[in-house]
């Protein structure tokens, strides 16, 4: 039986992963689950999946978790160290699905402990892609993409000669506000931004989809996963979310990946280590859909995308700073201290300041990544206050 752990088990990706596993129970043994705030769901998921270890990031919820699970043979852990201990459990496969840069150390810890890691937590690849790849190589463990676009890219380039690949195109649905004008975007609320037209995801990634910050993170993630430069990555708005990525080869042939807008597809592909597995998902009926549209993103409406390309051009610690500044800006949009469009203004100003002071030109080492993360958050906070 394959031993697995799920980091971020109470989230959208975590629960989708558990659903897949429980439908094929005799193939998998769940070892560790982690969560944070939603203790009831964490405890219930541990009971249902027969997990051996469960950890909550939120220490104030540790006693509640312990109480619900008392009398059961489940090790209960709390706090940051508890999450890291759960991440280091000896398993074959780990789903890294914590949201934000908080997922970096747990994902690295899982690889250090010898597990193949399915990476939903794109932020760790954005902030520290070279470290993630180095640890995966040194430990001889797989680092598998879970983001639908990156799973799609890995599926279309498989079996192809890497030298013949000219570029990739990843698609974006355009998120909640694809039909709104830039003037209308001035006044949109977190509640409106949290409604995705095609995908059912956690709140933060849903808002990032509306601003295209999610796509900005994804182009950086693509650069890291597939060793591409900025001119080899393109983004097209594709409102139907049927085509997730296209590989373009030097004979002008293109291979597109079409799949359901359901993360179970990409999770299962990573769970079965890039083998196809029968899934009870609705078949895509192309004649019913009729038309697939693609168009260039509006750069004035979505300044986040160009900020992402700048990160690729810059390299070094730019990814870590960009992600941290974006997380700070998003927190402040959620707290109603910053407008929707204010998020990209704050991230842009933060990146300009850190670039001008040469703070981003250091070697990507873990300590430097942690330091720039804190610095970018504090610089971004100052711009929020001035905004
Ligand atoms: P979510 O908000 O639904 O879940 C996040 C999980 O992380 C929860 O289990 C939460 O308890 C845990 N968590 C939050 N803060 C934590 C902290 N500081 N320490 C430890 N655990 C913490 O998020 P999600 O939508 O499932 O996304 C998870 C990751 O997957 C993100 O990186 C996201 O970008 C990526 N992703 C998600 C989707 C999707 O469809 N949801 C698609 C592609 C990629
Ligand atoms: Mg994606």
Coordinates of C-alpha atoms in Angstrom, one line a residue, residues 128-356:
X128 CA 12.3 29.1 -3.9
X129 CA 12.1 27.0 -7.1
X130 CA 15.8 26.3 -7.4
X131 CA 15.9 25.0 -3.8
X132 CA 12.9 22.8 -4.4
X133 CA 14.4 21.3 -7.5
X134 CA 17.8 20.9 -5.8
X135 CA 16.3 19.0 -2.9
X136 CA 14.2 16.8 -5.2
X137 CA 17.3 15.9 -7.2
X138 CA 19.6 15.3 -4.2
X139 CA 17.0 13.1 -2.5
X140 CA 16.0 11.4 -5.7
X141 CA 12.3 12.2 -5.1
X142 CA 9.8 13.4 -7.7
X143 CA 8.3 16.9 -7.7
X144 CA 5.0 16.6 -9.5
X145 CA 2.9 19.6 -10.7
X146 CA -0.7 19.7 -9.5
X147 CA -1.7 23.2 -10.8
X148 CA -3.9 22.3 -13.7
X149 CA -1.9 24.3 -16.3
X150 CA 1.4 22.7 -15.2
X151 CA 0.0 19.2 -15.1
X152 CA -1.3 20.0 -18.6
X153 CA 2.1 21.1 -19.8
X154 CA 3.8 18.0 -18.3
X155 CA 1.2 15.9 -20.2
X156 CA 1.7 17.6 -23.6
X157 CA 5.5 17.7 -23.5
X158 CA 5.8 14.1 -22.4
X159 CA 7.7 12.0 -25.0
X160 CA 8.7 15.0 -27.0
X161 CA 12.3 16.1 -27.6
X162 CA 12.8 19.1 -25.3
X163 CA 14.9 20.8 -27.9
X164 CA 11.9 21.1 -30.3
X165 CA 9.8 23.0 -27.8
X166 CA 9.6 26.6 -28.7
X167 CA 7.1 27.9 -26.2
X168 CA 4.2 27.0 -24.0
X169 CA 0.8 28.8 -23.7
X170 CA -1.0 28.6 -20.4
X171 CA -4.6 29.7 -20.3
X172 CA -6.5 31.9 -17.8
X173 CA -10.2 31.9 -17.4
X174 CA -10.1 35.6 -16.6
X175 CA -11.7 35.0 -13.2
X176 CA -14.6 36.7 -11.6
X177 CA -14.2 40.1 -13.4
X178 CA -13.4 39.1 -16.9
X179 CA -16.4 41.0 -18.2
X180 CA -15.9 44.1 -16.1
X181 CA -14.2 47.3 -17.2
X182 CA -11.2 48.8 -15.4
X183 CA -13.4 51.6 -14.0
X184 CA -15.7 49.0 -12.5
X185 CA -12.8 47.1 -10.9
X186 CA -12.1 50.2 -8.7
X187 CA -15.0 49.3 -6.4
X188 CA -15.2 45.5 -6.4
X189 CA -15.3 43.8 -3.0
X190 CA -13.6 40.7 -1.6
X191 CA -17.0 39.0 -1.6
X192 CA -17.4 39.6 -5.4
X193 CA -13.8 38.7 -6.1
X194 CA -14.3 35.3 -4.3
X195 CA -16.8 34.0 -6.9
X196 CA -15.0 32.1 -9.6
X197 CA -17.0 31.4 -12.8
X198 CA -15.4 28.0 -13.6
X199 CA -13.4 26.6 -10.7
X200 CA -14.3 25.8 -7.1
X201 CA -11.1 26.8 -5.1
X202 CA -9.9 28.3 -1.8
X203 CA -10.7 32.0 -1.3
X204 CA -7.1 33.4 -1.8
X205 CA -6.5 31.7 -5.1
X206 CA -10.0 32.6 -6.3
X207 CA -9.2 36.3 -5.7
X208 CA -5.8 35.9 -7.3
X209 CA -7.5 34.5 -10.3
X210 CA -9.7 37.6 -10.6
X211 CA -6.6 39.9 -10.5
X212 CA -4.4 37.5 -12.6
X213 CA -1.9 37.4 -9.7
X214 CA -2.5 33.7 -9.8
X215 CA -1.5 33.6 -13.5
X216 CA 1.6 35.7 -12.6
X217 CA 2.6 33.1 -10.0
X218 CA 1.9 30.4 -12.5
X219 CA 4.2 31.8 -15.2
X220 CA 7.0 31.8 -12.6
X221 CA 6.0 28.3 -11.5
X222 CA 6.2 27.2 -15.2
X223 CA 9.6 28.8 -15.6
X224 CA 10.8 26.7 -12.7
X225 CA 9.1 23.4 -13.5
X226 CA 10.0 23.4 -17.2
X227 CA 13.2 25.6 -17.3
X228 CA 11.8 28.2 -19.6
X229 CA 12.7 31.9 -20.1
X230 CA 10.1 34.7 -20.2
X231 CA 9.8 34.7 -24.0
X232 CA 9.0 31.0 -24.0
X233 CA 5.9 31.4 -21.8
X234 CA 2.6 33.0 -23.1
X235 CA -0.7 33.5 -21.5
X236 CA -4.1 33.6 -23.2
X237 CA -7.5 34.2 -21.7
X238 CA -9.7 31.2 -22.4
X239 CA -13.1 31.7 -20.8
X240 CA -14.3 28.1 -21.2
X241 CA -11.4 26.6 -19.1
X242 CA -11.3 23.5 -21.2
X243 CA -7.8 23.9 -22.7
X244 CA -5.3 24.3 -19.9
X245 CA -2.0 24.5 -21.7
X246 CA -0.6 24.3 -25.2
X247 CA 3.0 23.3 -26.2
X248 CA 4.2 24.9 -29.4
X249 CA 7.0 23.0 -31.3
X250 CA 9.5 24.2 -33.9
X251 CA 7.7 22.6 -36.8
X252 CA 4.7 24.8 -35.9
X253 CA 2.8 21.8 -34.5
X254 CA 0.9 22.4 -31.3
X255 CA -0.3 20.0 -28.6
X256 CA -3.1 21.1 -26.4
X257 CA -4.3 19.5 -23.2
X258 CA -8.1 19.6 -22.8
X259 CA -9.6 18.5 -19.5
X260 CA -12.4 19.1 -17.1
X261 CA -12.3 22.2 -14.8
X262 CA -12.0 19.9 -11.9
X263 CA -8.8 19.6 -9.9
X264 CA -9.4 15.9 -9.3
X265 CA -8.0 15.4 -12.9
X266 CA -4.6 16.9 -12.1
X267 CA -4.5 15.6 -8.5
X268 CA -5.1 12.0 -9.8
X269 CA -2.4 12.4 -12.4
X270 CA 0.1 13.3 -9.7
X271 CA -1.3 10.8 -7.2
X272 CA -0.7 8.0 -9.8
X273 CA 2.7 9.5 -10.6
X274 CA 1.8 10.5 -14.2
X275 CA -0.2 7.4 -15.1
X276 CA -3.9 7.7 -16.1
X277 CA -6.5 6.5 -13.8
X278 CA -10.2 6.1 -14.4
X279 CA -12.1 9.0 -12.8
X280 CA -15.9 9.5 -12.3
X281 CA -15.8 13.0 -13.9
X282 CA -18.2 14.3 -16.5
X283 CA -17.0 13.8 -20.0
X284 CA -16.4 17.0 -21.9
X285 CA -18.9 17.3 -24.8
X286 CA -17.1 19.5 -27.4
X287 CA -20.1 19.7 -29.8
X288 CA -22.2 21.0 -26.9
X289 CA -19.5 23.6 -26.0
X290 CA -19.3 24.5 -29.7
X291 CA -16.7 27.3 -29.5
X292 CA -13.4 27.6 -27.7
X293 CA -12.2 31.3 -27.4
X294 CA -8.7 32.6 -26.9
X295 CA -7.6 36.2 -26.5
X296 CA -4.7 38.3 -25.3
X297 CA -5.0 39.5 -21.7
X298 CA -5.7 43.2 -21.3
X299 CA -2.4 44.5 -19.8
X300 CA -4.0 47.7 -18.3
X301 CA -6.7 45.7 -16.6
X302 CA -4.3 43.0 -15.4
X303 CA -1.0 44.7 -14.4
X304 CA -0.1 41.7 -12.2
X305 CA 0.8 39.6 -15.3
X306 CA 3.6 42.0 -16.4
X307 CA 4.9 42.1 -12.8
X308 CA 5.2 38.3 -13.0
X309 CA 7.2 38.5 -16.3
X310 CA 9.5 41.0 -14.6
X311 CA 10.1 38.5 -11.9
X312 CA 11.2 35.9 -14.4
X313 CA 13.5 38.5 -16.2
X314 CA 15.0 39.5 -12.8
X315 CA 15.5 36.1 -11.2
X316 CA 17.3 35.8 -7.9
X317 CA 15.0 36.6 -4.9
X318 CA 12.5 38.4 -7.0
X319 CA 10.0 35.5 -6.9
X320 CA 10.2 35.3 -3.1
X321 CA 9.7 39.1 -2.7
X322 CA 6.9 39.2 -5.3
X323 CA 4.9 36.4 -3.6
X324 CA 5.3 37.9 -0.1
X325 CA 4.3 41.4 -1.3
X326 CA 1.3 39.8 -3.1
X327 CA 0.3 37.9 0.1
X328 CA 0.5 41.2 2.1
X329 CA -1.5 43.1 -0.5
X330 CA -4.2 40.4 -0.6
X331 CA -4.4 40.3 3.3
X332 CA -5.1 44.1 3.1
X333 CA -7.7 43.7 0.3
X334 CA -9.4 41.2 2.5
X335 CA -9.3 43.5 5.5
X336 CA -10.8 46.3 3.3
X337 CA -7.6 48.5 3.7
X338 CA -6.7 48.2 0.0
X339 CA -8.8 48.4 -3.2
X340 CA -8.7 45.6 -5.7
X341 CA -6.5 47.6 -8.1
X342 CA -4.5 48.8 -5.2
X343 CA -3.0 45.3 -4.8
X344 CA -1.0 45.5 -8.0
X345 CA 0.1 49.1 -7.2
X346 CA 1.4 48.0 -3.8
X347 CA 3.2 45.0 -5.2
X348 CA 4.7 47.1 -8.1
X349 CA 6.0 49.8 -5.7
X350 CA 7.4 47.1 -3.4
X351 CA 9.3 45.4 -6.2
X352 CA 10.6 48.7 -7.6
X353 CA 12.0 49.7 -4.1
X354 CA 13.6 46.3 -3.5
X355 CA 15.0 46.2 -7.0
X356 CA 16.5 49.7 -6.7

